[in-house]
Amino acid sequence: MAERGTGAPEGDRPGFELPLLLFAGFRSIIDELHRDLAEQGHAGVRPAYGYALQAVGRDGATASEIGRRLGVSKQAAGKTVERLEGLGYVERVDDPQDGRRKLVRLTARGIDVLVRSAEGFDRLRARWVEALGADRVRAMEDDLRAMVSPGALRLDAQSWFAG
């Protein structure tokens, strides 16, 4: 027999809670990381910028390539690149292989924020391990890997919410 209005069997949890809890966990990690980054001199960086900086990559990329990697239009990628350039995280340079194209490259500041982000994620994971235990965190990660489709770990998270 279902609990009234939930569609869930008695004693079980309603299905809508799972995605909300997963998203809340994601947001708690991201929000805390960005508070830490702000304290470390990166107050202007937003969560979407981290994805964009990863899409630029070590070797740089064109705005079209960044857009494809993020699952957004070239124009949307161009606007993000402009913001990142204004904040000093990327620079545009002539493509050495094709003088007609501009390549977006990470600056020292862009590399710094990515390094600090990686260190921050490690610290936050360690806090989850401290609170829940290493075995439970590892099991949660393993379970999530088992449930997501191949290729689900991608950079275009913005498109999941924008449609």
CSV table of C-alpha atoms in Angstrom, one decimal:
chain,number,residue,atom,x,y,z
A,1,MET,CA,0.0,0.0,0.0
A,2,ALA,CA,1.3,3.4,-1.0
A,3,GLU,CA,1.7,6.3,1.4
A,4,ARG,CA,-0.8,9.0,0.7
A,5,GLY,CA,0.3,11.3,-2.1
A,6,THR,CA,3.9,9.9,-2.4
A,7,GLY,CA,3.5,6.9,-4.7
A,8,ALA,CA,6.1,5.1,-2.6
A,9,PRO,CA,5.4,1.9,-0.7
A,10,GLU,CA,4.9,2.2,3.0
A,11,GLY,CA,8.2,2.6,4.9
A,12,ASP,CA,10.1,3.4,1.6
A,13,ARG,CA,11.2,6.8,0.4
A,14,PRO,CA,9.6,8.7,-2.4
A,15,GLY,CA,11.5,8.6,-5.7
A,16,PHE,CA,11.7,12.3,-6.1
A,17,GLU,CA,14.0,12.6,-3.0
A,18,LEU,CA,16.9,10.8,-4.7
A,19,PRO,CA,17.7,13.4,-7.4
A,20,LEU,CA,17.1,16.2,-4.9
A,21,LEU,CA,19.5,14.7,-2.4
A,22,LEU,CA,22.1,14.0,-5.1
A,23,PHE,CA,21.7,17.6,-6.4
A,24,ALA,CA,21.9,19.0,-2.8
A,25,GLY,CA,25.1,17.0,-2.2
A,26,PHE,CA,26.5,18.4,-5.4
A,27,ARG,CA,25.5,21.9,-4.5
A,28,SER,CA,27.0,21.7,-1.0
A,29,ILE,CA,30.3,20.6,-2.4
A,30,ILE,CA,30.3,23.2,-5.2
A,31,ASP,CA,29.2,26.1,-2.9
A,32,GLU,CA,31.8,25.4,-0.3
A,33,LEU,CA,34.5,25.0,-2.9
A,34,HIS,CA,33.6,28.5,-4.3
A,35,ARG,CA,33.6,30.1,-0.9
A,36,ASP,CA,37.1,28.7,-0.4
A,37,LEU,CA,38.2,29.9,-3.8
A,38,ALA,CA,36.8,33.4,-3.1
A,39,GLU,CA,38.9,33.5,0.1
A,40,GLN,CA,42.0,32.5,-2.0
A,41,GLY,CA,41.7,35.4,-4.4
A,42,HIS,CA,39.2,33.9,-6.9
A,43,ALA,CA,36.0,35.7,-5.9
A,44,GLY,CA,34.8,36.2,-9.5
A,45,VAL,CA,34.9,32.5,-10.6
A,46,ARG,CA,31.5,30.8,-10.9
A,47,PRO,CA,30.8,27.1,-11.1
A,48,ALA,CA,30.2,27.1,-14.8
A,49,TYR,CA,33.6,28.7,-15.3
A,50,GLY,CA,35.3,25.6,-13.9
A,51,TYR,CA,33.7,23.5,-16.6
A,52,ALA,CA,34.7,26.1,-19.3
A,53,LEU,CA,38.3,26.2,-18.0
A,54,GLN,CA,38.5,22.4,-18.2
A,55,ALA,CA,37.0,22.6,-21.8
A,56,VAL,CA,39.9,25.0,-22.7
A,57,GLY,CA,42.3,22.2,-21.7
A,58,ARG,CA,46.1,22.2,-21.4
A,59,ASP,CA,46.6,22.8,-25.1
A,60,GLY,CA,44.0,25.5,-25.6
A,61,ALA,CA,40.9,25.4,-27.8
A,62,THR,CA,38.9,27.5,-30.2
A,63,ALA,CA,35.6,29.0,-29.1
A,64,SER,CA,33.8,26.4,-31.4
A,65,GLU,CA,35.7,23.5,-29.7
A,66,ILE,CA,34.9,24.9,-26.3
A,67,GLY,CA,31.2,25.1,-27.2
A,68,ARG,CA,31.2,21.5,-28.4
A,69,ARG,CA,32.9,20.3,-25.3
A,70,LEU,CA,30.4,22.2,-23.1
A,71,GLY,CA,27.3,21.4,-25.2
A,72,VAL,CA,26.6,25.1,-25.9
A,73,SER,CA,26.6,27.3,-29.0
A,74,LYS,CA,29.8,28.9,-30.2
A,75,GLN,CA,28.2,32.3,-29.3
A,76,ALA,CA,27.5,31.1,-25.7
A,77,ALA,CA,31.1,29.8,-25.4
A,78,GLY,CA,32.4,33.1,-26.8
A,79,LYS,CA,30.5,35.0,-24.1
A,80,THR,CA,32.0,32.8,-21.4
A,81,VAL,CA,35.5,33.1,-22.9
A,82,GLU,CA,35.0,37.0,-22.8
A,83,ARG,CA,34.1,36.8,-19.1
A,84,LEU,CA,37.1,34.5,-18.4
A,85,GLU,CA,39.4,36.7,-20.3
A,86,GLY,CA,38.1,39.8,-18.4
A,87,LEU,CA,38.9,38.0,-15.1
A,88,GLY,CA,42.4,37.0,-16.3
A,89,TYR,CA,41.8,33.2,-16.5
A,90,VAL,CA,42.3,32.9,-20.3
A,91,GLU,CA,43.9,34.7,-23.2
A,92,ARG,CA,43.3,34.6,-26.9
A,93,VAL,CA,46.3,34.0,-29.1
A,94,ASP,CA,46.9,33.3,-32.8
A,95,ASP,CA,46.6,29.6,-33.6
A,96,PRO,CA,50.1,28.5,-34.6
A,97,GLN,CA,48.6,26.0,-37.0
A,98,ASP,CA,46.1,28.3,-38.6
A,99,GLY,CA,46.6,32.0,-38.5
A,100,ARG,CA,42.9,32.7,-39.3
A,101,ARG,CA,41.8,31.2,-36.0
A,102,LYS,CA,42.2,32.4,-32.4
A,103,LEU,CA,43.1,29.9,-29.7
A,104,VAL,CA,41.9,30.3,-26.1
A,105,ARG,CA,44.6,29.4,-23.6
A,106,LEU,CA,44.7,29.2,-19.9
A,107,THR,CA,46.8,31.9,-18.2
A,108,ALA,CA,48.8,31.4,-15.0
A,109,ARG,CA,45.7,32.6,-13.1
A,110,GLY,CA,43.5,30.0,-14.9
A,111,ILE,CA,45.9,27.2,-14.1
A,112,ASP,CA,46.0,28.4,-10.4
A,113,VAL,CA,42.2,28.3,-10.0
A,114,LEU,CA,42.1,24.8,-11.5
A,115,VAL,CA,44.9,23.6,-9.2
A,116,ARG,CA,43.2,25.2,-6.2
A,117,SER,CA,39.8,23.6,-7.3
A,118,ALA,CA,41.4,20.2,-7.5
A,119,GLU,CA,42.9,20.6,-4.0
A,120,GLY,CA,39.6,21.9,-2.7
A,121,PHE,CA,37.7,18.9,-4.1
A,122,ASP,CA,40.2,16.6,-2.4
A,123,ARG,CA,39.8,18.4,0.9
A,124,LEU,CA,36.0,18.3,0.7
A,125,ARG,CA,36.0,14.6,-0.2
A,126,ALA,CA,38.3,14.0,2.8
A,127,ARG,CA,35.6,15.7,5.0
A,128,TRP,CA,33.0,13.4,3.6
A,129,VAL,CA,35.3,10.4,4.4
A,130,GLU,CA,35.8,11.8,7.9
A,131,ALA,CA,32.0,12.2,8.5
A,132,LEU,CA,30.8,9.0,6.7
A,133,GLY,CA,33.8,6.7,6.7
A,134,ALA,CA,36.1,5.7,3.8
A,135,ASP,CA,34.2,2.5,3.0
A,136,ARG,CA,30.8,4.3,2.7
A,137,VAL,CA,32.2,7.1,0.5
A,138,ARG,CA,34.0,4.6,-1.8
A,139,ALA,CA,30.8,2.5,-1.9
A,140,MET,CA,28.7,5.5,-2.8
A,141,GLU,CA,31.1,6.5,-5.6
A,142,ASP,CA,31.1,2.9,-6.9
A,143,ASP,CA,27.3,2.7,-6.7
A,144,LEU,CA,27.0,6.0,-8.6
A,145,ARG,CA,29.5,4.8,-11.3
A,146,ALA,CA,27.4,1.6,-11.7
A,147,MET,CA,24.2,3.6,-12.1
A,148,VAL,CA,25.3,6.3,-14.6
A,149,SER,CA,25.6,5.5,-18.3
A,150,PRO,CA,29.0,5.4,-20.0
A,151,GLY,CA,30.1,8.9,-20.9
A,152,ALA,CA,27.8,10.5,-18.3
A,153,LEU,CA,30.8,12.2,-16.7
A,154,ARG,CA,31.1,15.1,-19.2
A,155,LEU,CA,31.6,18.8,-19.1
A,156,ASP,CA,28.2,20.0,-20.6
A,157,ALA,CA,26.4,20.0,-17.2
A,158,GLN,CA,25.0,23.4,-18.0
A,159,SER,CA,23.0,22.0,-20.9
A,160,TRP,CA,21.3,19.5,-18.5
A,161,PHE,CA,19.6,22.4,-16.8
A,162,ALA,CA,19.2,24.8,-19.7
A,163,GLY,CA,17.6,22.2,-21.9
